[in-house]
Amino acid sequence: MARTERLRRYWDRQSASYDRIMAVAERRFFADTRPWLCGQATGDTLEVAFGTGLNLPYYPREIRLTAVEWSPAMLEIGRRRAASLGREVDLREGDAQALDLPDASFDTVVCTFALCCIPDEGRALAEMARVLRPGGTLLLADHVASPVWPVRALQGLLDAVTVPLQGEHFGRRPVRRVRAMGFTLERHERFKLGMIERLAARRPGG
């Protein structure tokens, strides 16, 4: 609990500079990932780890969007962004690892570049699956462990610093957990030496 609160305070402090830092990453690494991912959202859509709302411009206008973020400072920036875009969003402060939302209540769940910083990635993914309707779509993007061993070794060194400091992991592979939960991959891409991964997966039962 103490570590969770420490990380929350860390991301509150980062909120003012977050968009500038992410703008560099967008240009160098992420390419068109936000529109690629968010453009696939349909119906009742949940964004987990909403951050400052950088995905908002890329969602179809017709979806009904709910968003959860655990940093109050980031959530406030996202609230202002939604207002400036004229976008209606049900914004909620909450924890990705314990979503205060009913089972099977969304057609689409989105999480971009955030699973790397959630302490328990498995719990967060299980929660996303829980709130998805049968046949619903899970849309994920993140930096992940590279298949290129020198790069992966460097990522391991980075983990030794970033995990205790800010809870950020460079060696995760969410797609493995997604497959293990029985999801069917419908779109899946890796690029930048395999360090960036994005996917669209279908929950079983639809």
PDB file of C-alpha atoms in Angstrom:
ATOM      1  CA  MET A   1       0.000   0.000   0.000  1.00  0.00           C
ATOM      2  CA  ALA A   2       2.813   2.412   0.917  1.00  0.00           C
ATOM      3  CA  ARG A   3       4.574   1.672  -2.389  1.00  0.00           C
ATOM      4  CA  THR A   4       1.338   2.248  -4.316  1.00  0.00           C
ATOM      5  CA  GLU A   5       0.891   5.647  -2.683  1.00  0.00           C
ATOM      6  CA  ARG A   6       4.521   6.546  -3.352  1.00  0.00           C
ATOM      7  CA  LEU A   7       4.086   5.715  -7.041  1.00  0.00           C
ATOM      8  CA  ARG A   8       0.850   7.693  -7.195  1.00  0.00           C
ATOM      9  CA  ARG A   9       2.647  10.741  -5.808  1.00  0.00           C
ATOM     10  CA  TYR A  10       5.450  10.193  -8.314  1.00  0.00           C
ATOM     11  CA  TRP A  11       3.034  10.322 -11.256  1.00  0.00           C
ATOM     12  CA  ASP A  12       1.272  13.341  -9.772  1.00  0.00           C
ATOM     13  CA  ARG A  13       4.627  15.140  -9.802  1.00  0.00           C
ATOM     14  CA  GLN A  14       5.285  14.025 -13.395  1.00  0.00           C
ATOM     15  CA  SER A  15       1.905  15.219 -14.674  1.00  0.00           C
ATOM     16  CA  ALA A  16       3.032  18.733 -15.672  1.00  0.00           C
ATOM     17  CA  SER A  17       5.881  17.439 -17.877  1.00  0.00           C
ATOM     18  CA  TYR A  18       4.273  14.177 -19.007  1.00  0.00           C
ATOM     19  CA  ASP A  19       2.914  15.415 -22.342  1.00  0.00           C
ATOM     20  CA  ARG A  20       6.272  16.918 -23.368  1.00  0.00           C
ATOM     21  CA  ILE A  21       8.121  13.695 -22.519  1.00  0.00           C
ATOM     22  CA  MET A  22       5.583  11.571 -24.358  1.00  0.00           C
ATOM     23  CA  ALA A  23       5.759  13.829 -27.440  1.00  0.00           C
ATOM     24  CA  VAL A  24       9.409  12.822 -27.873  1.00  0.00           C
ATOM     25  CA  ALA A  25       8.560   9.132 -27.480  1.00  0.00           C
ATOM     26  CA  GLU A  26       5.705   9.480 -29.992  1.00  0.00           C
ATOM     27  CA  ARG A  27       8.028  10.857 -32.668  1.00  0.00           C
ATOM     28  CA  ARG A  28      10.889   8.426 -32.080  1.00  0.00           C
ATOM     29  CA  PHE A  29       9.163   5.187 -31.162  1.00  0.00           C
ATOM     30  CA  PHE A  30       5.376   4.974 -31.173  1.00  0.00           C
ATOM     31  CA  ALA A  31       4.603   6.029 -34.778  1.00  0.00           C
ATOM     32  CA  ASP A  32       0.844   5.927 -35.472  1.00  0.00           C
ATOM     33  CA  THR A  33       0.019   3.653 -32.542  1.00  0.00           C
ATOM     34  CA  ARG A  34      -2.603   5.854 -30.849  1.00  0.00           C
ATOM     35  CA  PRO A  35      -4.806   6.273 -33.951  1.00  0.00           C
ATOM     36  CA  TRP A  36      -4.151   2.644 -34.964  1.00  0.00           C
ATOM     37  CA  LEU A  37      -5.414   1.426 -31.613  1.00  0.00           C
ATOM     38  CA  CYS A  38      -8.125   3.897 -30.625  1.00  0.00           C
ATOM     39  CA  GLY A  39      -9.675   3.933 -34.081  1.00  0.00           C
ATOM     40  CA  GLN A  40     -10.727   0.303 -33.503  1.00  0.00           C
ATOM     41  CA  ALA A  41     -12.821   1.128 -30.413  1.00  0.00           C
ATOM     42  CA  THR A  42     -16.572   0.538 -30.690  1.00  0.00           C
ATOM     43  CA  GLY A  43     -19.622   0.903 -28.465  1.00  0.00           C
ATOM     44  CA  ASP A  44     -19.151   1.255 -24.710  1.00  0.00           C
ATOM     45  CA  THR A  45     -15.407   1.822 -24.345  1.00  0.00           C
ATOM     46  CA  LEU A  46     -13.224   1.883 -21.235  1.00  0.00           C
ATOM     47  CA  GLU A  47      -9.747   3.379 -21.210  1.00  0.00           C
ATOM     48  CA  VAL A  48      -7.627   2.090 -18.320  1.00  0.00           C
ATOM     49  CA  ALA A  49      -4.779   4.336 -17.098  1.00  0.00           C
ATOM     50  CA  PHE A  50      -6.127   7.360 -18.971  1.00  0.00           C
ATOM     51  CA  GLY A  51      -3.185   9.586 -18.023  1.00  0.00           C
ATOM     52  CA  THR A  52      -3.609  13.111 -19.381  1.00  0.00           C
ATOM     53  CA  GLY A  53      -5.986  12.034 -22.147  1.00  0.00           C
ATOM     54  CA  LEU A  54      -3.538  11.822 -25.044  1.00  0.00           C
ATOM     55  CA  ASN A  55      -5.748   9.230 -26.783  1.00  0.00           C
ATOM     56  CA  LEU A  56      -8.846  11.437 -26.847  1.00  0.00           C
ATOM     57  CA  PRO A  57      -8.412  12.907 -30.359  1.00  0.00           C
ATOM     58  CA  TYR A  58      -8.228   9.430 -31.903  1.00  0.00           C
ATOM     59  CA  TYR A  59     -11.442   7.812 -30.692  1.00  0.00           C
ATOM     60  CA  PRO A  60     -14.450   7.606 -33.028  1.00  0.00           C
ATOM     61  CA  ARG A  61     -16.994  10.265 -32.065  1.00  0.00           C
ATOM     62  CA  GLU A  62     -19.805   7.739 -31.722  1.00  0.00           C
ATOM     63  CA  ILE A  63     -18.324   5.643 -28.909  1.00  0.00           C
ATOM     64  CA  ARG A  64     -19.393   6.100 -25.267  1.00  0.00           C
ATOM     65  CA  LEU A  65     -16.152   6.584 -23.343  1.00  0.00           C
ATOM     66  CA  THR A  66     -15.381   5.869 -19.692  1.00  0.00           C
ATOM     67  CA  ALA A  67     -11.838   6.417 -18.400  1.00  0.00           C
ATOM     68  CA  VAL A  68     -10.031   5.432 -15.198  1.00  0.00           C
ATOM     69  CA  GLU A  69      -6.811   7.024 -13.897  1.00  0.00           C
ATOM     70  CA  TRP A  70      -5.176   6.702 -10.463  1.00  0.00           C
ATOM     71  CA  SER A  71      -3.219  10.013 -10.512  1.00  0.00           C
ATOM     72  CA  PRO A  72      -5.541  12.914  -9.567  1.00  0.00           C
ATOM     73  CA  ALA A  73      -3.176  15.442 -11.144  1.00  0.00           C
ATOM     74  CA  MET A  74      -3.123  13.602 -14.465  1.00  0.00           C
ATOM     75  CA  LEU A  75      -6.873  13.129 -14.333  1.00  0.00           C
ATOM     76  CA  GLU A  76      -7.376  16.877 -13.953  1.00  0.00           C
ATOM     77  CA  ILE A  77      -5.251  17.560 -17.048  1.00  0.00           C
ATOM     78  CA  GLY A  78      -7.267  14.938 -18.915  1.00  0.00           C
ATOM     79  CA  ARG A  79     -10.495  16.585 -17.779  1.00  0.00           C
ATOM     80  CA  ARG A  80      -9.357  19.905 -19.248  1.00  0.00           C
ATOM     81  CA  ARG A  81      -8.288  18.197 -22.474  1.00  0.00           C
ATOM     82  CA  ALA A  82     -11.690  16.529 -22.849  1.00  0.00           C
ATOM     83  CA  ALA A  83     -13.431  19.879 -22.335  1.00  0.00           C
ATOM     84  CA  SER A  84     -11.211  21.602 -24.919  1.00  0.00           C
ATOM     85  CA  LEU A  85     -12.026  18.870 -27.450  1.00  0.00           C
ATOM     86  CA  GLY A  86     -15.747  18.954 -26.663  1.00  0.00           C
ATOM     87  CA  ARG A  87     -15.559  15.294 -25.760  1.00  0.00           C
ATOM     88  CA  GLU A  88     -17.944  13.721 -23.263  1.00  0.00           C
ATOM     89  CA  VAL A  89     -16.080  11.273 -21.034  1.00  0.00           C
ATOM     90  CA  ASP A  90     -17.070   9.625 -17.777  1.00  0.00           C
ATOM     91  CA  LEU A  91     -13.778  10.265 -15.949  1.00  0.00           C
ATOM     92  CA  ARG A  92     -13.099   8.332 -12.742  1.00  0.00           C
ATOM     93  CA  GLU A  93     -10.217   8.135 -10.313  1.00  0.00           C
ATOM     94  CA  GLY A  94      -9.419   4.483  -9.747  1.00  0.00           C
ATOM     95  CA  ASP A  95      -6.923   1.628  -9.735  1.00  0.00           C
ATOM     96  CA  ALA A  96      -6.431  -0.536 -12.835  1.00  0.00           C
ATOM     97  CA  GLN A  97      -5.794  -3.499 -10.537  1.00  0.00           C
ATOM     98  CA  ALA A  98      -9.235  -3.217  -8.894  1.00  0.00           C
ATOM     99  CA  LEU A  99     -11.706  -1.551 -11.253  1.00  0.00           C
ATOM    100  CA  ASP A 100     -14.876  -0.334  -9.547  1.00  0.00           C
ATOM    101  CA  LEU A 101     -16.988  -1.352 -12.531  1.00  0.00           C
ATOM    102  CA  PRO A 102     -19.490  -4.158 -13.192  1.00  0.00           C
ATOM    103  CA  ASP A 103     -18.616  -7.402 -14.953  1.00  0.00           C
ATOM    104  CA  ALA A 104     -19.132  -7.538 -18.735  1.00  0.00           C
ATOM    105  CA  SER A 105     -20.015  -3.856 -19.062  1.00  0.00           C
ATOM    106  CA  PHE A 106     -17.855  -2.735 -22.021  1.00  0.00           C
ATOM    107  CA  ASP A 107     -17.510  -3.606 -25.704  1.00  0.00           C
ATOM    108  CA  THR A 108     -13.919  -2.329 -25.844  1.00  0.00           C
ATOM    109  CA  VAL A 109     -11.134  -1.869 -23.293  1.00  0.00           C
ATOM    110  CA  VAL A 110      -8.069   0.228 -24.169  1.00  0.00           C
ATOM    111  CA  CYS A 111      -4.724   0.606 -22.388  1.00  0.00           C
ATOM    112  CA  THR A 112      -1.784   2.410 -23.985  1.00  0.00           C
ATOM    113  CA  PHE A 113       1.783   2.640 -22.641  1.00  0.00           C
ATOM    114  CA  ALA A 114       0.672   2.086 -19.058  1.00  0.00           C
ATOM    115  CA  LEU A 115       0.828  -1.633 -18.253  1.00  0.00           C
ATOM    116  CA  CYS A 116       4.592  -1.163 -17.958  1.00  0.00           C
ATOM    117  CA  CYS A 117       3.976   1.009 -14.879  1.00  0.00           C
ATOM    118  CA  ILE A 118       1.132  -0.869 -13.168  1.00  0.00           C
ATOM    119  CA  PRO A 119       2.591  -2.848 -10.226  1.00  0.00           C
ATOM    120  CA  ASP A 120       0.627  -6.059 -10.879  1.00  0.00           C
ATOM    121  CA  GLU A 121       0.239  -6.407 -14.641  1.00  0.00           C
ATOM    122  CA  GLY A 122      -1.591  -9.727 -14.297  1.00  0.00           C
ATOM    123  CA  ARG A 123      -4.263  -8.327 -11.977  1.00  0.00           C
ATOM    124  CA  ALA A 124      -4.804  -5.346 -14.258  1.00  0.00           C
ATOM    125  CA  LEU A 125      -5.270  -7.559 -17.321  1.00  0.00           C
ATOM    126  CA  ALA A 126      -7.626  -9.839 -15.396  1.00  0.00           C
ATOM    127  CA  GLU A 127      -9.707  -6.797 -14.465  1.00  0.00           C
ATOM    128  CA  MET A 128      -9.813  -5.639 -18.093  1.00  0.00           C
ATOM    129  CA  ALA A 129     -11.025  -9.097 -19.122  1.00  0.00           C
ATOM    130  CA  ARG A 130     -13.628  -9.099 -16.346  1.00  0.00           C
ATOM    131  CA  VAL A 131     -15.282  -5.853 -17.449  1.00  0.00           C
ATOM    132  CA  LEU A 132     -15.257  -6.821 -21.151  1.00  0.00           C
ATOM    133  CA  ARG A 133     -18.395  -8.352 -22.603  1.00  0.00           C
ATOM    134  CA  PRO A 134     -18.050 -11.779 -24.242  1.00  0.00           C
ATOM    135  CA  GLY A 135     -16.722 -11.148 -27.730  1.00  0.00           C
ATOM    136  CA  GLY A 136     -15.437  -7.722 -26.669  1.00  0.00           C
ATOM    137  CA  THR A 137     -12.159  -6.223 -27.911  1.00  0.00           C
ATOM    138  CA  LEU A 138      -9.029  -5.597 -25.854  1.00  0.00           C
ATOM    139  CA  LEU A 139      -6.699  -2.974 -27.358  1.00  0.00           C
ATOM    140  CA  LEU A 140      -3.180  -2.744 -25.904  1.00  0.00           C
ATOM    141  CA  ALA A 141       0.057  -0.966 -26.753  1.00  0.00           C
ATOM    142  CA  ASP A 142       3.276  -0.763 -24.744  1.00  0.00           C
ATOM    143  CA  HIS A 143       7.038  -0.967 -24.775  1.00  0.00           C
ATOM    144  CA  VAL A 144       8.031  -4.582 -24.188  1.00  0.00           C
ATOM    145  CA  ALA A 145      11.016  -6.908 -23.967  1.00  0.00           C
ATOM    146  CA  SER A 146      12.862  -6.937 -27.284  1.00  0.00           C
ATOM    147  CA  PRO A 147      13.634 -10.237 -29.059  1.00  0.00           C
ATOM    148  CA  VAL A 148      17.076  -8.791 -29.872  1.00  0.00           C
ATOM    149  CA  TRP A 149      19.290  -9.992 -27.024  1.00  0.00           C
ATOM    150  CA  PRO A 150      21.645  -6.948 -26.728  1.00  0.00           C
ATOM    151  CA  VAL A 151      18.593  -4.680 -26.537  1.00  0.00           C
ATOM    152  CA  ARG A 152      16.916  -7.003 -24.048  1.00  0.00           C
ATOM    153  CA  ALA A 153      20.043  -7.003 -21.896  1.00  0.00           C
ATOM    154  CA  LEU A 154      20.007  -3.206 -21.861  1.00  0.00           C
ATOM    155  CA  GLN A 155      16.336  -3.292 -20.888  1.00  0.00           C
ATOM    156  CA  GLY A 156      17.257  -5.534 -17.963  1.00  0.00           C
ATOM    157  CA  LEU A 157      19.765  -2.948 -16.780  1.00  0.00           C
ATOM    158  CA  LEU A 158      17.151  -0.227 -17.113  1.00  0.00           C
ATOM    159  CA  ASP A 159      14.703  -2.279 -15.030  1.00  0.00           C
ATOM    160  CA  ALA A 160      17.219  -2.316 -12.176  1.00  0.00           C
ATOM    161  CA  VAL A 161      16.894   1.471 -12.008  1.00  0.00           C
ATOM    162  CA  THR A 162      13.377   2.288 -13.206  1.00  0.00           C
ATOM    163  CA  VAL A 163      11.404  -0.393 -11.345  1.00  0.00           C
ATOM    164  CA  PRO A 164      12.401   0.735  -7.828  1.00  0.00           C
ATOM    165  CA  LEU A 165      12.394   4.429  -8.778  1.00  0.00           C
ATOM    166  CA  GLN A 166       9.139   4.800 -10.695  1.00  0.00           C
ATOM    167  CA  GLY A 167       7.674   1.314 -11.080  1.00  0.00           C
ATOM    168  CA  GLU A 168       8.395   1.196 -14.827  1.00  0.00           C
ATOM    169  CA  HIS A 169       9.186  -2.206 -16.367  1.00  0.00           C
ATOM    170  CA  PHE A 170      10.974  -2.716 -19.698  1.00  0.00           C
ATOM    171  CA  GLY A 171      10.974  -6.525 -19.711  1.00  0.00           C
ATOM    172  CA  ARG A 172       7.260  -7.365 -19.767  1.00  0.00           C
ATOM    173  CA  ARG A 173       5.264  -9.081 -22.555  1.00  0.00           C
ATOM    174  CA  PRO A 174       1.520  -8.561 -21.950  1.00  0.00           C
ATOM    175  CA  VAL A 175       0.603 -10.541 -25.069  1.00  0.00           C
ATOM    176  CA  ARG A 176       1.593 -13.776 -23.327  1.00  0.00           C
ATOM    177  CA  ARG A 177      -0.915 -13.166 -20.547  1.00  0.00           C
ATOM    178  CA  VAL A 178      -3.572 -12.153 -23.064  1.00  0.00           C
ATOM    179  CA  ARG A 179      -3.170 -15.449 -24.923  1.00  0.00           C
ATOM    180  CA  ALA A 180      -3.162 -17.399 -21.647  1.00  0.00           C
ATOM    181  CA  MET A 181      -6.535 -15.853 -20.752  1.00  0.00           C
ATOM    182  CA  GLY A 182      -8.001 -17.356 -23.930  1.00  0.00           C
ATOM    183  CA  PHE A 183      -8.183 -14.198 -26.034  1.00  0.00           C
ATOM    184  CA  THR A 184      -7.851 -14.489 -29.817  1.00  0.00           C
ATOM    185  CA  LEU A 185      -5.340 -12.115 -31.399  1.00  0.00           C
ATOM    186  CA  GLU A 186      -6.947 -10.358 -34.355  1.00  0.00           C
ATOM    187  CA  ARG A 187      -4.200  -7.797 -35.041  1.00  0.00           C
ATOM    188  CA  HIS A 188      -0.679  -7.891 -33.655  1.00  0.00           C
ATOM    189  CA  GLU A 189       2.371  -5.840 -34.591  1.00  0.00           C
ATOM    190  CA  ARG A 190       5.879  -5.282 -33.220  1.00  0.00           C
ATOM    191  CA  PHE A 191       8.420  -2.703 -34.395  1.00  0.00           C
ATOM    192  CA  LYS A 192      11.457  -0.667 -33.300  1.00  0.00           C
ATOM    193  CA  LEU A 193      13.566  -3.804 -32.723  1.00  0.00           C
ATOM    194  CA  GLY A 194      10.493  -5.453 -31.232  1.00  0.00           C
ATOM    195  CA  MET A 195      10.400  -2.980 -28.342  1.00  0.00           C
ATOM    196  CA  ILE A 196       6.964  -1.575 -29.228  1.00  0.00           C
ATOM    197  CA  GLU A 197       4.028  -3.975 -29.374  1.00  0.00           C
ATOM    198  CA  ARG A 198       0.379  -3.289 -30.184  1.00  0.00           C
ATOM    199  CA  LEU A 199      -2.524  -5.662 -30.450  1.00  0.00           C
ATOM    200  CA  ALA A 200      -6.251  -6.126 -30.798  1.00  0.00           C
ATOM    201  CA  ALA A 201      -7.604  -9.271 -29.125  1.00  0.00           C
ATOM    202  CA  ARG A 202     -11.104 -10.741 -28.835  1.00  0.00           C
ATOM    203  CA  ARG A 203     -12.468 -12.013 -25.537  1.00  0.00           C
ATOM    204  CA  PRO A 204     -13.876 -15.541 -25.880  1.00  0.00           C
ATOM    205  CA  GLY A 205     -17.584 -16.205 -25.691  1.00  0.00           C
ATOM    206  CA  GLY A 206     -18.976 -13.787 -28.246  1.00  0.00           C
TER     207      GLY A 206
END
